PDB file of C-alpha atoms in Angstrom:
ATOM      1  CA  MET P   1      -4.433  12.456  20.578  1.00 38.00           C
ATOM      2  CA  PRO P   2      -5.924  15.118  18.291  1.00 41.00           C
ATOM      3  CA  SER P   3      -7.774  12.644  16.088  1.00 41.00           C
ATOM      4  CA  CYS P   4      -9.481  10.799  18.932  1.00 41.00           C
ATOM      5  CA  ALA P   5     -10.563  13.493  21.349  1.00 38.00           C
ATOM      6  CA  THR P   6     -14.304  14.053  21.705  1.00 37.00           C
ATOM      7  CA  PHE P   7     -15.537  17.599  21.146  1.00 37.00           C
ATOM      8  CA  ASN P   8     -18.787  19.460  21.097  1.00 44.00           C
ATOM      9  CA  ARG P   9     -20.067  19.327  17.522  1.00 48.00           C
ATOM     10  CA  ASN P  10     -19.564  23.076  17.225  1.00 56.00           C
ATOM     11  CA  ASP P  11     -15.820  22.437  17.556  1.00 84.00           C
ATOM     12  CA  SER P  12     -15.732  19.400  15.270  1.00 91.00           C
ATOM     13  CA  ALA P  13     -15.060  19.424  11.570  1.00 93.00           C
ATOM     14  CA  ALA P  14     -16.137  15.782  11.353  1.00 94.00           C
ATOM     15  CA  LYS P  15     -17.149  12.869  13.550  1.00 95.00           C
ATOM     16  CA  VAL P  16     -17.232   9.113  13.144  1.00 94.00           C
ATOM     17  CA  GLY P  17     -19.291   7.734  15.994  1.00 92.00           C
ATOM     18  CA  ASP P  18     -17.728   9.141  19.155  1.00 90.00           C
ATOM     19  CA  LEU P  19     -14.435  10.033  17.486  1.00 92.00           C
ATOM     20  CA  SER P  20     -13.926  13.608  16.357  1.00 93.00           C
ATOM     21  CA  LEU P  21     -11.602  15.691  14.255  1.00 93.00           C
ATOM     22  CA  SER P  22     -11.373  19.227  15.565  1.00 92.00           C
ATOM     23  CA  ALA P  23     -11.794  22.199  13.263  1.00 90.00           C
ATOM     24  CA  LYS P  24      -8.268  23.270  14.189  1.00 89.00           C
ATOM     25  CA  ASP P  25      -6.774  19.930  13.171  1.00 90.00           C
ATOM     26  CA  ALA P  26      -8.782  19.895   9.941  1.00 90.00           C
ATOM     27  CA  GLN P  27      -7.321  23.280   9.039  1.00 87.00           C
ATOM     28  CA  LYS P  28      -3.816  21.988   9.793  1.00 86.00           C
ATOM     29  CA  LEU P  29      -4.364  18.984   7.524  1.00 87.00           C
ATOM     30  CA  ALA P  30      -5.630  21.131   4.698  1.00 84.00           C
ATOM     31  CA  ALA P  31      -2.804  23.657   5.046  1.00 81.00           C
ATOM     32  CA  ALA P  32       0.018  21.101   5.162  1.00 66.00           C
ATOM     33  CA  ASP P  33       3.193  21.925   3.229  1.00 59.00           C
ATOM     34  CA  ASN P  34       2.363  25.630   3.640  1.00 54.00           C
ATOM     35  CA  ASP P  35      -0.405  25.389   1.064  1.00 57.00           C
ATOM     36  CA  ALA P  36      -3.556  27.432   1.437  1.00 57.00           C
ATOM     37  CA  ALA P  37      -6.384  25.600   3.182  1.00 62.00           C
ATOM     38  CA  THR P  38      -8.812  25.647   0.245  1.00 77.00           C
ATOM     39  CA  GLY P  39     -12.305  24.224   0.478  1.00 84.00           C
ATOM     40  CA  ASP P  40     -11.474  21.414  -1.940  1.00 88.00           C
ATOM     41  CA  ARG P  41      -8.363  20.461   0.012  1.00 88.00           C
ATOM     42  CA  LEU P  42     -10.346  20.490   3.266  1.00 90.00           C
ATOM     43  CA  ARG P  43     -12.956  18.132   1.849  1.00 92.00           C
ATOM     44  CA  VAL P  44     -10.296  15.749   0.506  1.00 92.00           C
ATOM     45  CA  GLU P  45      -8.567  15.552   3.885  1.00 92.00           C
ATOM     46  CA  LEU P  46     -11.858  15.229   5.782  1.00 94.00           C
ATOM     47  CA  THR P  47     -12.845  12.347   3.505  1.00 94.00           C
ATOM     48  CA  LYS P  48      -9.515  10.645   4.111  1.00 93.00           C
ATOM     49  CA  TRP P  49      -9.760  11.119   7.888  1.00 94.00           C
ATOM     50  CA  ILE P  50     -13.301   9.695   7.931  1.00 95.00           C
ATOM     51  CA  ARG P  51     -12.320   6.618   5.926  1.00 93.00           C
ATOM     52  CA  VAL P  52      -9.196   5.994   8.012  1.00 93.00           C
ATOM     53  CA  THR P  53     -11.197   6.291  11.232  1.00 94.00           C
ATOM     54  CA  VAL P  54     -13.887   3.886  10.004  1.00 93.00           C
ATOM     55  CA  PHE P  55     -11.355   1.289   8.871  1.00 92.00           C
ATOM     56  CA  GLU P  56      -9.272   1.533  12.049  1.00 91.00           C
ATOM     57  CA  ALA P  57     -12.403   1.083  14.138  1.00 90.00           C
ATOM     58  CA  SER P  58     -13.357  -2.007  12.132  1.00 87.00           C
ATOM     59  CA  THR P  59     -10.065  -3.699  13.016  1.00 84.00           C
ATOM     60  CA  GLY P  60      -9.866  -2.392  16.580  1.00 84.00           C
ATOM     61  CA  THR P  61      -6.741  -0.400  15.756  1.00 81.00           C
ATOM     62  CA  PRO P  62      -6.313   2.665  17.994  1.00 79.00           C
ATOM     63  CA  ALA P  63      -5.240   5.900  16.328  1.00 78.00           C
ATOM     64  CA  PRO P  64      -1.533   6.585  16.922  1.00 77.00           C
ATOM     65  CA  GLU P  65      -0.542   9.371  19.302  1.00 76.00           C
ATOM     66  CA  THR P  66       1.161  11.384  16.594  1.00 76.00           C
ATOM     67  CA  ALA P  67       0.500  14.688  14.907  1.00 76.00           C
ATOM     68  CA  LEU P  68      -2.003  14.566  12.068  1.00 85.00           C
ATOM     69  CA  THR P  69      -0.452  14.987   8.622  1.00 89.00           C
ATOM     70  CA  PRO P  70      -1.648  14.029   5.120  1.00 88.00           C
ATOM     71  CA  ALA P  71       1.257  11.574   4.783  1.00 88.00           C
ATOM     72  CA  GLY P  72       0.464  10.128   8.191  1.00 89.00           C
ATOM     73  CA  LEU P  73      -3.159   9.578   7.187  1.00 89.00           C
ATOM     74  CA  ASP P  74      -2.019   7.854   3.980  1.00 88.00           C
ATOM     75  CA  ALA P  75       0.180   5.511   6.018  1.00 86.00           C
ATOM     76  CA  ARG P  76      -2.652   4.782   8.454  1.00 89.00           C
ATOM     77  CA  LEU P  77      -5.021   4.083   5.563  1.00 87.00           C
ATOM     78  CA  SER P  78      -2.595   1.567   4.062  1.00 85.00           C
ATOM     79  CA  GLN P  79      -2.079  -0.128   7.416  1.00 86.00           C
ATOM     80  CA  ALA P  80      -5.809  -0.309   8.094  1.00 88.00           C
ATOM     81  CA  ILE P  81      -6.484  -1.966   4.731  1.00 88.00           C
ATOM     82  CA  LEU P  82      -3.602  -4.376   5.356  1.00 87.00           C
ATOM     83  CA  SER P  83      -5.148  -5.297   8.720  1.00 88.00           C
ATOM     84  CA  MET P  84      -8.540  -5.859   7.089  1.00 88.00           C
ATOM     85  CA  ALA P  85      -7.033  -8.099   4.418  1.00 88.00           C
ATOM     86  CA  GLY P  86      -5.280 -10.202   7.056  1.00 87.00           C
ATOM     87  CA  ASP P  87      -3.891 -13.500   5.797  1.00 90.00           C
ATOM     88  CA  GLN P  88      -5.732 -13.112   2.494  1.00 92.00           C
ATOM     89  CA  ALA P  89      -3.164 -10.616   1.201  1.00 93.00           C
ATOM     90  CA  LYS P  90      -0.344 -13.101   1.688  1.00 95.00           C
ATOM     91  CA  ALA P  91      -2.415 -15.963   0.270  1.00 95.00           C
ATOM     92  CA  THR P  92      -3.238 -13.925  -2.837  1.00 94.00           C
ATOM     93  CA  TYR P  93       0.384 -12.976  -3.407  1.00 95.00           C
ATOM     94  CA  GLU P  94       1.525 -16.568  -2.962  1.00 96.00           C
ATOM     95  CA  LEU P  95      -0.649 -17.623  -5.881  1.00 94.00           C
ATOM     96  CA  GLY P  96       2.389 -16.411  -7.794  1.00 94.00           C
ATOM     97  CA  VAL P  97       2.433 -15.445 -11.450  1.00 93.00           C
ATOM     98  CA  GLY P  98      -1.087 -15.446 -12.791  1.00 87.00           C
ATOM     99  CA  GLY P  99      -2.660 -14.964  -9.373  1.00 91.00           C
ATOM    100  CA  SER P 100      -0.877 -12.123  -7.654  1.00 94.00           C
ATOM    101  CA  PRO P 101      -1.865  -8.560  -8.628  1.00 92.00           C
ATOM    102  CA  VAL P 102       1.823  -7.580  -8.610  1.00 94.00           C
ATOM    103  CA  LEU P 103       5.161  -9.278  -9.233  1.00 96.00           C
ATOM    104  CA  CYS P 104       7.884  -8.633  -6.657  1.00 97.00           C
ATOM    105  CA  LEU P 105      10.963 -10.131  -8.254  1.00 98.00           C
ATOM    106  CA  ALA P 106      14.547 -10.893  -7.401  1.00 98.00           C
ATOM    107  CA  ALA P 107      17.015 -11.588 -10.201  1.00 98.00           C
ATOM    108  CA  ILE P 108      20.630 -12.378 -10.927  1.00 98.00           C
ATOM    109  CA  THR P 109      21.531 -11.600 -14.531  1.00 97.00           C
ATOM    110  CA  ALA P 110      24.176 -13.758 -16.183  1.00 96.00           C
ATOM    111  CA  ALA P 111      25.966 -13.851 -19.513  1.00 92.00           C
ATOM    112  CA  SER P 112      25.212 -17.547 -20.070  1.00 94.00           C
ATOM    113  CA  PRO P 113      23.015 -20.367 -18.772  1.00 94.00           C
ATOM    114  CA  GLU P 114      26.149 -21.926 -17.246  1.00 96.00           C
ATOM    115  CA  ASP P 115      26.857 -18.792 -15.192  1.00 96.00           C
ATOM    116  CA  ALA P 116      23.214 -18.632 -14.098  1.00 97.00           C
ATOM    117  CA  ASN P 117      23.323 -22.273 -13.023  1.00 97.00           C
ATOM    118  CA  THR P 118      26.494 -21.595 -11.017  1.00 97.00           C
ATOM    119  CA  ALA P 119      24.707 -18.773  -9.181  1.00 98.00           C
ATOM    120  CA  LEU P 120      21.674 -20.976  -8.566  1.00 98.00           C
ATOM    121  CA  ALA P 121      23.848 -23.796  -7.216  1.00 98.00           C
ATOM    122  CA  THR P 122      25.460 -21.340  -4.809  1.00 98.00           C
ATOM    123  CA  ILE P 123      22.024 -20.250  -3.561  1.00 98.00           C
ATOM    124  CA  ASN P 124      20.874 -23.840  -3.171  1.00 97.00           C
ATOM    125  CA  SER P 125      24.020 -24.493  -1.147  1.00 97.00           C
ATOM    126  CA  GLY P 126      22.922 -21.901   1.385  1.00 97.00           C
ATOM    127  CA  MET P 127      24.087 -18.484   0.194  1.00 97.00           C
ATOM    128  CA  PRO P 128      21.373 -15.823   0.614  1.00 97.00           C
ATOM    129  CA  PHE P 129      19.937 -14.654  -2.698  1.00 98.00           C
ATOM    130  CA  ALA P 130      21.002 -11.060  -1.996  1.00 97.00           C
ATOM    131  CA  ASP P 131      24.618 -12.081  -1.442  1.00 98.00           C
ATOM    132  CA  ALA P 132      24.607 -14.210  -4.590  1.00 98.00           C
ATOM    133  CA  ALA P 133      23.225 -11.273  -6.570  1.00 98.00           C
ATOM    134  CA  ARG P 134      26.006  -9.011  -5.352  1.00 97.00           C
ATOM    135  CA  GLN P 135      28.600 -11.616  -6.300  1.00 97.00           C
ATOM    136  CA  PHE P 136      27.278 -12.905  -9.628  1.00 97.00           C
ATOM    137  CA  SER P 137      24.883 -10.426 -11.254  1.00 97.00           C
ATOM    138  CA  THR P 138      26.123  -8.732 -14.418  1.00 97.00           C
ATOM    139  CA  ASP P 139      23.598  -5.929 -13.878  1.00 96.00           C
ATOM    140  CA  THR P 140      25.343  -3.618 -11.437  1.00 96.00           C
ATOM    141  CA  VAL P 141      22.143  -1.849 -10.378  1.00 96.00           C
ATOM    142  CA  ILE P 142      20.392  -5.099  -9.506  1.00 96.00           C
ATOM    143  CA  ALA P 143      23.577  -6.335  -7.830  1.00 97.00           C
ATOM    144  CA  ALA P 144      23.751  -3.217  -5.652  1.00 97.00           C
ATOM    145  CA  ASP P 145      20.106  -3.756  -4.630  1.00 96.00           C
ATOM    146  CA  GLY P 146      20.763  -7.351  -3.598  1.00 97.00           C
ATOM    147  CA  GLY P 147      18.869  -8.734  -6.589  1.00 97.00           C
ATOM    148  CA  ILE P 148      15.669  -6.736  -6.073  1.00 97.00           C
ATOM    149  CA  VAL P 149      14.123  -5.754  -9.397  1.00 97.00           C
ATOM    150  CA  LYS P 150      12.685  -2.254  -9.075  1.00 95.00           C
ATOM    151  CA  GLY P 151      10.383  -0.224 -11.269  1.00 93.00           C
ATOM    152  CA  PRO P 152      11.290   3.176 -12.758  1.00 91.00           C
ATOM    153  CA  ASP P 153       9.754   4.846  -9.706  1.00 91.00           C
ATOM    154  CA  GLY P 154      11.846   2.753  -7.310  1.00 92.00           C
ATOM    155  CA  SER P 155       8.987   0.458  -6.294  1.00 93.00           C
ATOM    156  CA  GLU P 156       9.870  -3.148  -5.507  1.00 95.00           C
ATOM    157  CA  CYS P 157       6.667  -4.613  -6.962  1.00 95.00           C
ATOM    158  CA  LEU P 158       5.718  -4.406 -10.624  1.00 94.00           C
ATOM    159  CA  ASP P 159       2.591  -4.513 -12.724  1.00 93.00           C
ATOM    160  CA  PRO P 160       2.748  -7.952 -14.414  1.00 92.00           C
ATOM    161  CA  THR P 161       2.033  -6.324 -17.796  1.00 92.00           C
ATOM    162  CA  THR P 162       5.313  -4.380 -17.575  1.00 93.00           C
ATOM    163  CA  VAL P 163       7.505  -7.424 -16.908  1.00 93.00           C
ATOM    164  CA  ASN P 164       9.491  -9.256 -19.612  1.00 92.00           C
ATOM    165  CA  THR P 165       7.051 -11.854 -20.986  1.00 93.00           C
ATOM    166  CA  ALA P 166       9.784 -14.500 -21.061  1.00 94.00           C
ATOM    167  CA  ALA P 167      10.346 -13.970 -17.317  1.00 95.00           C
ATOM    168  CA  VAL P 168       6.614 -14.224 -16.615  1.00 95.00           C
ATOM    169  CA  THR P 169       6.369 -17.419 -18.649  1.00 95.00           C
ATOM    170  CA  ALA P 170       9.373 -18.932 -16.874  1.00 96.00           C
ATOM    171  CA  LEU P 171       7.839 -18.250 -13.460  1.00 96.00           C
ATOM    172  CA  GLN P 172       4.450 -19.767 -14.273  1.00 95.00           C
ATOM    173  CA  GLY P 173       3.671 -22.432 -11.675  1.00 94.00           C
ATOM    174  CA  VAL P 174       6.869 -21.760  -9.685  1.00 96.00           C
ATOM    175  CA  PRO P 175       6.254 -21.372  -5.933  1.00 97.00           C
ATOM    176  CA  VAL P 176       7.017 -17.996  -4.366  1.00 97.00           C
ATOM    177  CA  GLY P 177      10.515 -18.016  -2.886  1.00 97.00           C
ATOM    178  CA  GLN P 178      11.873 -20.715  -5.205  1.00 97.00           C
ATOM    179  CA  PRO P 179      14.687 -19.542  -7.536  1.00 98.00           C
ATOM    180  CA  ILE P 180      14.955 -20.884 -11.077  1.00 98.00           C
ATOM    181  CA  VAL P 181      17.173 -20.336 -14.119  1.00 97.00           C
ATOM    182  CA  ALA P 182      15.471 -18.740 -17.113  1.00 96.00           C
ATOM    183  CA  ASN P 183      16.614 -17.992 -20.666  1.00 93.00           C
ATOM    184  CA  LEU P 184      15.526 -14.421 -21.408  1.00 91.00           C
ATOM    185  CA  GLY P 185      16.760 -14.197 -24.979  1.00 86.00           C
ATOM    186  CA  THR P 186      19.993 -12.204 -24.996  1.00 87.00           C
ATOM    187  CA  PHE P 187      20.914 -13.254 -21.469  1.00 92.00           C
ATOM    188  CA  SER P 188      20.080 -15.734 -18.746  1.00 95.00           C
ATOM    189  CA  ALA P 189      19.008 -15.058 -15.197  1.00 97.00           C
ATOM    190  CA  VAL P 190      18.176 -16.603 -11.886  1.00 98.00           C
ATOM    191  CA  LEU P 191      14.633 -15.457 -11.122  1.00 98.00           C
ATOM    192  CA  MET P 192      12.504 -15.637  -8.002  1.00 98.00           C
ATOM    193  CA  MET P 193       9.222 -14.235  -6.732  1.00 98.00           C
ATOM    194  CA  ARG P 194      10.377 -12.759  -3.434  1.00 98.00           C
ATOM    195  CA  PRO P 195       8.801 -14.163  -0.236  1.00 97.00           C
ATOM    196  CA  TYR P 196       5.875 -12.081   1.021  1.00 96.00           C
ATOM    197  CA  ASP P 197       7.432 -11.618   4.462  1.00 95.00           C
ATOM    198  CA  GLU P 198      10.472  -9.931   2.870  1.00 95.00           C
ATOM    199  CA  LEU P 199       8.386  -7.236   1.214  1.00 95.00           C
ATOM    200  CA  SER P 200       8.131  -3.743   2.641  1.00 91.00           C
ATOM    201  CA  PRO P 201       4.946  -2.708   4.492  1.00 87.00           C
ATOM    202  CA  GLU P 202       4.151  -0.417   1.567  1.00 86.00           C
ATOM    203  CA  SER P 203       4.271  -3.330  -0.888  1.00 91.00           C
ATOM    204  CA  GLN P 204       2.210  -5.554   1.397  1.00 92.00           C
ATOM    205  CA  SER P 205      -0.364  -2.769   1.640  1.00 87.00           C
ATOM    206  CA  LEU P 206      -0.447  -2.526  -2.160  1.00 86.00           C
ATOM    207  CA  ILE P 207      -1.277  -6.230  -2.355  1.00 91.00           C
ATOM    208  CA  ALA P 208      -3.888  -5.853   0.394  1.00 90.00           C
ATOM    209  CA  THR P 209      -5.542  -2.996  -1.492  1.00 86.00           C
ATOM    210  CA  ALA P 210      -6.032  -5.321  -4.447  1.00 85.00           C
ATOM    211  CA  THR P 211      -7.374  -8.006  -2.102  1.00 86.00           C
ATOM    212  CA  VAL P 212      -9.998  -5.942  -0.281  1.00 85.00           C
ATOM    213  CA  SER P 213     -12.594  -4.824  -2.811  1.00 81.00           C
ATOM    214  CA  GLN P 214     -13.596  -1.195  -3.183  1.00 82.00           C
ATOM    215  CA  ASP P 215     -17.223  -2.262  -2.742  1.00 84.00           C
ATOM    216  CA  GLN P 216     -16.333  -3.765   0.634  1.00 84.00           C
ATOM    217  CA  LEU P 217     -14.601  -0.565   1.736  1.00 85.00           C
ATOM    218  CA  ASP P 218     -17.445   1.622   0.501  1.00 86.00           C
ATOM    219  CA  GLU P 219     -20.021  -0.533   2.283  1.00 87.00           C
ATOM    220  CA  MET P 220     -18.170  -0.166   5.578  1.00 87.00           C
ATOM    221  CA  VAL P 221     -18.077   3.603   5.231  1.00 89.00           C
ATOM    222  CA  SER P 222     -21.691   3.992   4.080  1.00 85.00           C
ATOM    223  CA  GLY P 223     -22.920   2.063   7.114  1.00 85.00           C
ATOM    224  CA  SER P 224     -21.091   4.257   9.637  1.00 91.00           C
ATOM    225  CA  ASP P 225     -22.408   7.106  11.786  1.00 93.00           C
ATOM    226  CA  ILE P 226     -20.721  10.113  10.152  1.00 95.00           C
ATOM    227  CA  TYR P 227     -21.164  13.824  10.768  1.00 94.00           C
ATOM    228  CA  VAL P 228     -19.580  16.723   8.864  1.00 95.00           C
ATOM    229  CA  ASP P 229     -19.835  20.342   9.976  1.00 93.00           C
ATOM    230  CA  PRO P 230     -21.886  22.209   7.327  1.00 93.00           C
ATOM    231  CA  ARG P 231     -19.173  24.866   7.231  1.00 89.00           C
ATOM    232  CA  TYR P 232     -17.030  22.350   5.352  1.00 90.00           C
ATOM    233  CA  GLY P 233     -19.655  20.533   3.309  1.00 93.00           C
ATOM    234  CA  ARG P 234     -21.751  17.427   3.785  1.00 93.00           C
ATOM    235  CA  TRP P 235     -21.159  13.702   3.853  1.00 93.00           C
ATOM    236  CA  ASP P 236     -22.395  11.958   0.700  1.00 91.00           C
ATOM    237  CA  PRO P 237     -22.927   8.254   1.481  1.00 88.00           C
ATOM    238  CA  GLU P 238     -23.356   7.380  -2.197  1.00 86.00           C
ATOM    239  CA  THR P 239     -19.849   8.510  -3.136  1.00 88.00           C
ATOM    240  CA  GLY P 240     -18.281   8.034   0.302  1.00 89.00           C
ATOM    241  CA  THR P 241     -16.839  11.538   0.217  1.00 92.00           C
ATOM    242  CA  VAL P 242     -17.293  14.982   1.706  1.00 94.00           C
ATOM    243  CA  VAL P 243     -18.876  17.229  -0.924  1.00 94.00           C
ATOM    244  CA  THR P 244     -20.050  20.829  -1.073  1.00 92.00           C
ATOM    245  CA  LEU P 245     -23.480  21.558   0.365  1.00 86.00           C
ATOM    246  CA  THR P 246     -24.785  22.330  -3.106  1.00 81.00           C
ATOM    247  CA  SER P 247     -23.648  19.010  -4.616  1.00 64.00           C
TER     248      SER P 247
END
């Protein structure tokens, strides 16, 4: 477990309590994707490793026995924040429109209110929303995705400010997981805020990040026992980052 072995400080690029990151592993992180291990890249990756290690320790989550990579650290950071948020992330999302930081929608587009009501009746009779979307949706992309409404980048959760205002208005006060028929101007649709438990871990982590305040995260890091080898810089508790010695 390269991220959890204890080393003499001369062999450590950084330490959080008794947990150490070796100089060798720090160089590997900074030179990922065959890029040169620049000083700036080293400090970015050291900062990320320190924050991940602090947050994992706070939730009692052991570091995985996998090779250290920048992408792996990103995934661990998301999971650690999700663990810290706990049930609050789900509770925040289930506030629905007006309360959730993101909207994770399912939809079945229809040419008329009558067609939308037929699709809704089929769902209420027991057909899964995804199957109903494949059968009834006039939007072939949404149909192929089982009704999931995705952003331009492929994400399944959207910034509320980017969503059709008529759809947002229609979903006001509607419980998460309950489908409704909405008139969206030139077409009708069955709309639903997707249940939290159906969301991907990445989307749940996004909601958790909005639930756990940056001040809370920074306070946890600033109160930790952190060491950085002067060869790489110094730990700045005010910014919560590894900076150059001259900063």
